[in-house]
Coordinates of C-alpha atoms in Angstrom, one line a residue:
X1 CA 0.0 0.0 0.0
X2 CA 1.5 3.2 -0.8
X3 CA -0.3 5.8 1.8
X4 CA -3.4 7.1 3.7
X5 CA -5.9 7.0 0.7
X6 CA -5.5 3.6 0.6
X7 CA -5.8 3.2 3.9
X8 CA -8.8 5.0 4.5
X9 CA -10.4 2.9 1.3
X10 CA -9.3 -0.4 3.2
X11 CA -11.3 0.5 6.2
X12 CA -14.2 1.4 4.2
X13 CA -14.2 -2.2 2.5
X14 CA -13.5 -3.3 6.1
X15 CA -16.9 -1.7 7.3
X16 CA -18.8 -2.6 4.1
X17 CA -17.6 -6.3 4.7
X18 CA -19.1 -6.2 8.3
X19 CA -23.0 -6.0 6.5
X20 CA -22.3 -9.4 5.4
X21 CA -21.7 -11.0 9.1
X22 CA -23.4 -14.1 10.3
X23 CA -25.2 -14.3 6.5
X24 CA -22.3 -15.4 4.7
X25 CA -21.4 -18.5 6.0
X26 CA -19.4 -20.8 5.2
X27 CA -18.2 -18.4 3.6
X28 CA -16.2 -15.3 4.8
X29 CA -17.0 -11.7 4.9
X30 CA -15.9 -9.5 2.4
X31 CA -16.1 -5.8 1.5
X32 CA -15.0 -4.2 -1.9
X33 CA -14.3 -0.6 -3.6
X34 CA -14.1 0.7 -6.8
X35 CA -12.3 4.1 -7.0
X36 CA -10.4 6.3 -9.5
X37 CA -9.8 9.6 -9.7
X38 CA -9.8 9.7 -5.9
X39 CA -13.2 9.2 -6.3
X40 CA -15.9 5.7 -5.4
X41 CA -17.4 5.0 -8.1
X42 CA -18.7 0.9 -7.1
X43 CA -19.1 -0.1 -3.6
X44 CA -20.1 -3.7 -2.7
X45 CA -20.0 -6.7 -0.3
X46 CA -20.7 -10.7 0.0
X47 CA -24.8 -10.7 0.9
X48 CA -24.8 -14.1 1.2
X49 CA -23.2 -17.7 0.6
X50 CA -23.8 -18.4 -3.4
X51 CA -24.7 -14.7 -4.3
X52 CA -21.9 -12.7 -6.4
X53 CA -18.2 -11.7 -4.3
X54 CA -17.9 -8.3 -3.3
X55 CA -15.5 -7.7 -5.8
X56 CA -18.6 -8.0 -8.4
X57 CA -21.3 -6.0 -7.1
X58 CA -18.5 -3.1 -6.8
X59 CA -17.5 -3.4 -10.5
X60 CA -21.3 -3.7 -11.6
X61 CA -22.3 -0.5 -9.9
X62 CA -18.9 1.3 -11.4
X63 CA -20.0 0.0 -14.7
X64 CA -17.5 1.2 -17.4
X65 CA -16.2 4.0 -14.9
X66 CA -13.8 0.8 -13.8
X67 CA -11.7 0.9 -16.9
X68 CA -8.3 2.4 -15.4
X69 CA -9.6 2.3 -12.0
X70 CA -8.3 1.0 -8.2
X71 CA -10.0 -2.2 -6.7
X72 CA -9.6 -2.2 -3.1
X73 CA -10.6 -5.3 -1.6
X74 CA -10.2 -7.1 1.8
X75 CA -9.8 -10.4 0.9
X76 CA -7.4 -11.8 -2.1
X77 CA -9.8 -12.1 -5.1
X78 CA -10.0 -15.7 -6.2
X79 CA -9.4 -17.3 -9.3
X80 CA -11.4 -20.4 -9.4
X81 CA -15.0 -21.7 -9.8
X82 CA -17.0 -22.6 -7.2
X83 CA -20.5 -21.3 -6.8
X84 CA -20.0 -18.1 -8.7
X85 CA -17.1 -17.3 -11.2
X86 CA -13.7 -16.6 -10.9
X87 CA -13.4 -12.8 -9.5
X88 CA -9.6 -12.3 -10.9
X89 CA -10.9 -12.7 -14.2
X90 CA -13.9 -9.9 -13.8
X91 CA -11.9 -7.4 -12.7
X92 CA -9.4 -8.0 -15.6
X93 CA -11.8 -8.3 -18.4
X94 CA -13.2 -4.6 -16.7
X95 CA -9.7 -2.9 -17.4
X96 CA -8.8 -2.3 -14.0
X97 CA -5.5 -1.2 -13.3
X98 CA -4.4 -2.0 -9.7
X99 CA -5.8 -3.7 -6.9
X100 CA -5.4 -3.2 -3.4
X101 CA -5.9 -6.7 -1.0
X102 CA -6.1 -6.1 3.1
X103 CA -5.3 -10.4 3.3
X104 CA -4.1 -13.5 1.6
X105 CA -6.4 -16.4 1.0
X106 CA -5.5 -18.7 3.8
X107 CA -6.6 -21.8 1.5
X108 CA -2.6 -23.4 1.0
X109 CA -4.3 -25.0 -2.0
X110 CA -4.9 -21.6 -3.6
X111 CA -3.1 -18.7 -1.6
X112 CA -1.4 -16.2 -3.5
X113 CA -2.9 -17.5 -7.2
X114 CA -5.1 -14.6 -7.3
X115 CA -2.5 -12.2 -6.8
X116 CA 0.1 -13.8 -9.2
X117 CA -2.9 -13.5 -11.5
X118 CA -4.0 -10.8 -11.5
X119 CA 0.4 -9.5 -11.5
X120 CA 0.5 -11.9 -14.7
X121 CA -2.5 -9.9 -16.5
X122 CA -0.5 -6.6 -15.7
X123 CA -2.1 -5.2 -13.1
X124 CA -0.4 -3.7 -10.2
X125 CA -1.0 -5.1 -7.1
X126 CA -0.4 -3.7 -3.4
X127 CA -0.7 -5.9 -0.1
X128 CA -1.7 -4.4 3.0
X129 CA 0.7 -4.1 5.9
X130 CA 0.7 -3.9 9.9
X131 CA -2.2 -3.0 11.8
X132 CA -4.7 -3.0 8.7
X133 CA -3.4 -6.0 7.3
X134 CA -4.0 -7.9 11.1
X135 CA -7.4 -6.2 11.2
X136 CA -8.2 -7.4 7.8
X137 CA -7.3 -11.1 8.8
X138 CA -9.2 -10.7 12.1
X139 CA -12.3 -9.9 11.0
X140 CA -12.2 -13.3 9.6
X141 CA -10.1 -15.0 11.8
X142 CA -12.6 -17.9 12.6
X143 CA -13.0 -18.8 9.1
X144 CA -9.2 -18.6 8.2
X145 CA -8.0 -21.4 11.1
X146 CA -11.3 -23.3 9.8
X147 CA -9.4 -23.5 6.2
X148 CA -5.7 -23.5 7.3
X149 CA -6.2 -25.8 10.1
X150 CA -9.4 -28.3 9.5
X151 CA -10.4 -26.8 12.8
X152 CA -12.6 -24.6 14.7
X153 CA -11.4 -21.0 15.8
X154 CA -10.9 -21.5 19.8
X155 CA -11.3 -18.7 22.1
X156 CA -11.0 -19.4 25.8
X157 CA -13.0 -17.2 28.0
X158 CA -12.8 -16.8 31.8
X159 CA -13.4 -14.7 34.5
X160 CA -11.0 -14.3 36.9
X161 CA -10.2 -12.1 40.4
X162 CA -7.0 -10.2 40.1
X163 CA -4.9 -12.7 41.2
X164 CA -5.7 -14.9 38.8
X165 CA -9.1 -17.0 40.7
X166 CA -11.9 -18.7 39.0
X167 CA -14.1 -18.1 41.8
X168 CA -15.1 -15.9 44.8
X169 CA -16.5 -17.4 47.9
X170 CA -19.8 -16.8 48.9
X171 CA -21.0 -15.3 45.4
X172 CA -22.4 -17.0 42.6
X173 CA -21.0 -14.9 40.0
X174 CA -17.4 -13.3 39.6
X175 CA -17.9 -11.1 36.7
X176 CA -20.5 -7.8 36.4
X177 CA -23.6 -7.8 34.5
X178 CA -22.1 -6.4 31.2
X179 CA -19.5 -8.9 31.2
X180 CA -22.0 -11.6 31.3
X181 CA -24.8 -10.1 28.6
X182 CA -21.0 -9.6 26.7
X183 CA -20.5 -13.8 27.2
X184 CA -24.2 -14.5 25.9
X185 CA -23.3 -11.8 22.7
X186 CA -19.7 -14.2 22.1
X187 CA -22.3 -17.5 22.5
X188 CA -24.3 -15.7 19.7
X189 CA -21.7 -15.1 17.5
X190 CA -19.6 -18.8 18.0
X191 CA -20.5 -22.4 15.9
X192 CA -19.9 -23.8 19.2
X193 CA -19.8 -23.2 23.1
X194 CA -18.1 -26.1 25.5
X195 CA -17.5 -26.8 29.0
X196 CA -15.8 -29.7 30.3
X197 CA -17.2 -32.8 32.8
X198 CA -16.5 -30.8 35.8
X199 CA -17.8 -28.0 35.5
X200 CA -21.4 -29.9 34.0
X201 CA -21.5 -31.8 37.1
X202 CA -21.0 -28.5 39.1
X203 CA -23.0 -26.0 37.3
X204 CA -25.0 -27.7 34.9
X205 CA -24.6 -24.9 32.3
X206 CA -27.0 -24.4 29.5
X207 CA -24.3 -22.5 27.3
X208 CA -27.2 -21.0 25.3
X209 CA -27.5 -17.4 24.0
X210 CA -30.4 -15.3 26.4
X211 CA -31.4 -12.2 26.5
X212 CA -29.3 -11.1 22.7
X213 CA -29.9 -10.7 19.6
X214 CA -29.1 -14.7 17.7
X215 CA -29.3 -15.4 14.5
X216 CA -29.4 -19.4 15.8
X217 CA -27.9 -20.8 19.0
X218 CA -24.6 -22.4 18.9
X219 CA -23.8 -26.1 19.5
X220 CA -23.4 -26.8 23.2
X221 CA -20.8 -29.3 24.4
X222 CA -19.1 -31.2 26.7
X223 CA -15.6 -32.6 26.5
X224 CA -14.5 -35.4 28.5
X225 CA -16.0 -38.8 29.7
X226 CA -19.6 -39.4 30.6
X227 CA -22.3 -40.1 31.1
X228 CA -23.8 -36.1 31.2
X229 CA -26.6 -36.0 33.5
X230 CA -29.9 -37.0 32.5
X231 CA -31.4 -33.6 32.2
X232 CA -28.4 -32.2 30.4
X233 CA -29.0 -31.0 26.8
X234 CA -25.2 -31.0 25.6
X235 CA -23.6 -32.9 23.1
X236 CA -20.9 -35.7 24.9
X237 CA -17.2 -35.3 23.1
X238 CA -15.5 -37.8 24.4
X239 CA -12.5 -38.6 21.8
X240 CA -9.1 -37.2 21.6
X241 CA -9.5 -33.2 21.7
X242 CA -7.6 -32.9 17.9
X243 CA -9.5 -35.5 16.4
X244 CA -13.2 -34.3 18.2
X245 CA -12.3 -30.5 16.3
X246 CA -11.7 -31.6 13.1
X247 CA -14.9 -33.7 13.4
X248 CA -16.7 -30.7 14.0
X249 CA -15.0 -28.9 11.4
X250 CA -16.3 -31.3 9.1
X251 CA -19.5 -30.3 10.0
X252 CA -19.2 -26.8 9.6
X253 CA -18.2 -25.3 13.4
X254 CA -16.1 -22.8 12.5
X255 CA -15.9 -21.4 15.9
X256 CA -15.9 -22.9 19.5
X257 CA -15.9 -20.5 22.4
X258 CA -14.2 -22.8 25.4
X259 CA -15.9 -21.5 28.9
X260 CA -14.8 -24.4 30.9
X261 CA -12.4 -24.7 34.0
X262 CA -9.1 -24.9 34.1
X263 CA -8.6 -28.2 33.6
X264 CA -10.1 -28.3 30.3
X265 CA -8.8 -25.0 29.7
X266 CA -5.1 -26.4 30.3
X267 CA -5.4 -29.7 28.1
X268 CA -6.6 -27.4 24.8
X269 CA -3.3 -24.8 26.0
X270 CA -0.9 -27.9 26.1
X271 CA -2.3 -29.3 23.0
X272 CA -1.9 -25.9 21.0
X273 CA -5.7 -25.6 20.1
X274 CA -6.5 -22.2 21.9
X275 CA -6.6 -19.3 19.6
X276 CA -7.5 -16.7 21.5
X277 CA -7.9 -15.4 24.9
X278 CA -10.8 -13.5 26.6
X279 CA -10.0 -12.7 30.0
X280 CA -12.1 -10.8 32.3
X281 CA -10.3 -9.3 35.4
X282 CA -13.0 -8.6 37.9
X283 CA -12.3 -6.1 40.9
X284 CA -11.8 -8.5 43.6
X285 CA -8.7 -10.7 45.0
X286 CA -9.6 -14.1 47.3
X287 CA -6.2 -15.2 47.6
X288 CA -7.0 -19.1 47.1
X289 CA -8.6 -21.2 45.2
X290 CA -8.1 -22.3 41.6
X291 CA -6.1 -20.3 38.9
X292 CA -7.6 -19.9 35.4
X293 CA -5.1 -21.9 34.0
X294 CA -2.8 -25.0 35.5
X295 CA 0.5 -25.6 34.8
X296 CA 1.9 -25.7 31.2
X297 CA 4.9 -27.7 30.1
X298 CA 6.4 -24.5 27.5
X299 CA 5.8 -20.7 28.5
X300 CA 3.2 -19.4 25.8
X301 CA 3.7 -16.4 23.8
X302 CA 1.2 -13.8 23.3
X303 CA 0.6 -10.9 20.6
X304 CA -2.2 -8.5 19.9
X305 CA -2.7 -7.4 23.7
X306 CA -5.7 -4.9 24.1
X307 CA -7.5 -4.0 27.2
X308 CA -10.9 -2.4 27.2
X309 CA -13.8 -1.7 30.3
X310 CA -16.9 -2.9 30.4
X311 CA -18.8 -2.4 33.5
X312 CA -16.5 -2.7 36.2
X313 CA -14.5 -5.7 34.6
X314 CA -11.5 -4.9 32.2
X315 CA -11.6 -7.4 29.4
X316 CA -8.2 -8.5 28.2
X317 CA -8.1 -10.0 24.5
X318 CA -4.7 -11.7 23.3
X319 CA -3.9 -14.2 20.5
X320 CA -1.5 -17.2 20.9
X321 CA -2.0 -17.7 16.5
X322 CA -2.6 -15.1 14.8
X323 CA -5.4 -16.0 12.0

């Protein structure tokens, strides 16, 4: 990228893309721009799984105006047939002269072809960088370990005191109320939620999305050996932790948020299958009692620290793979 106005175009196919979320799938969100001149002249995004790429609604509102022009787009254009054709050779046969990608197809199959295309037709073609570039993989970070990896997107959320607790004597819930309507928004948006054994036979979660706005409620899980409890609605996963997320892969669970203990929280760390961390630090300290996570074998390195406030937790969100 070669300066702010592409930037500021980037984030604009970054927001547009956002109007496809939770219609696409399983397909990713993406957002596209047509613009020459320094001005838009096509704007578009993916509607819907089997409807055109954003790439082509933005060229079919530019029209002709996209002879000569920019294409900024946040995904790597493909250039293959599946449901719909091959984007690469749209935005060639509309004359366009450069294109502007925020990410790389994670697909090892395909990634990169549509750039070495599109740089074989002779168009020019800039890569994002940095912070865009990150955000631009983020946004769909579940869908790009689902297609790397043959895996679900893990995020492990907890609530803990400040020094480090799972619990708080006497009280039934650690976190505030926004926290918790914040959990049920994360339920809403995951393939999957899962607890382990322990915490079933302690709690005997629901793991369903209340009180938000949910497209459909995710799948609801327990790892570990049974039998659940009678009145439990959960699905039992009781294989090897690898081989029970590429089952669910297969059938379509792009995303698992992981609320159980530590224990199960540990045996995903030490296997290498969490993704992501949501922790929320709640205004207390007990002293004792169980730490979010046990003891690892290998220190685990972070990236992508942020901190924000809601109510009076602060959530703390960290990667341990990038998407």
């Amino acid at each position: 990228m070669t300066g702010t106005g592409d930037e500021q175009l980037l984030e604009r196919a970054l927001e547009l893309a956002e109007r496809g979320r939770g219609l696409t799938q399983p397909n990713p969100v993406v957002g596209a721009l047509v613009t020459r001149d320094a001005e838009v002249v096509g704007e578009g995004w993916h509607e819907r799984a089997g409807g055109p790429h954003a790439e082509i609604v933005a060229l079919r509102q530019a029209g002709k105006l996209a002879r000569g022009a920019t294409v900024v787009v946040t995904l790597e254009p493909c250039c293959f047939t599946g449901l719909t054709g091959p984007c690469c050779e749209a935005i060639v046969e509309a004359g366009v002269e450069r294109v502007v990608v925020g990410a790389i197809d994670p697909n090892p199959r395909v990634s990169g072809s549509g750039l070495e295309h599109l740089r074989k037709a002779g168009l020019r073609v800039d890569l994002a960088g940095g912070e865009l570039a990150f955000r631009a993989r983020r946004q769909n970070e579940a869908w790009r370990t689902w297609i790397a990896a043959a895996r679900p997107f893990v995020t492990y959320k907890v609530a803990v005191t400040l020094d480090g607790r799972v619990a708080l004597p006497g009280s039934r819930w650690l976190s505030g109320e926004a926290s918790r309507r914040l959990v049920h928004e994360l339920r809403a948006a995951s393939g999957a939620v899962a607890v382990g054994m322990g915490t079933v036979l302690a709690d005997s979660p629901r793991l369903d999305a209340r009180e938000v706005e949910a497209a459909r409620q995710p799948r609801r899980l327990a790892f570990g050996k049974g039998p659940l409890p009678e009145a439990s609605e959960l699905e039992l996963r009781s294989g090897p932790l690898a081989a029970e997320l590429k089952a669910l892969a297969g059938e379509g669970v792009q995303s698992l948020l992981l609320e159980g203990g530590p224990t199960l929280a540990t045996a995903f760390a030490e296997a290498g299958l969490v993704d992501k961390l949501l922790v929320f630090m709640t205004p207390h300290l007990t002293g004792a009692g169980l730490r979010f996570l046990g003891d690892l074998s290998n220190p685990v390195e972070l990236s992508h620290l942020s901190a924000e406030t809601v109510g009076e937790d602060v959530l703390i969100s960290a990667y341990v793979h990038e998407p």
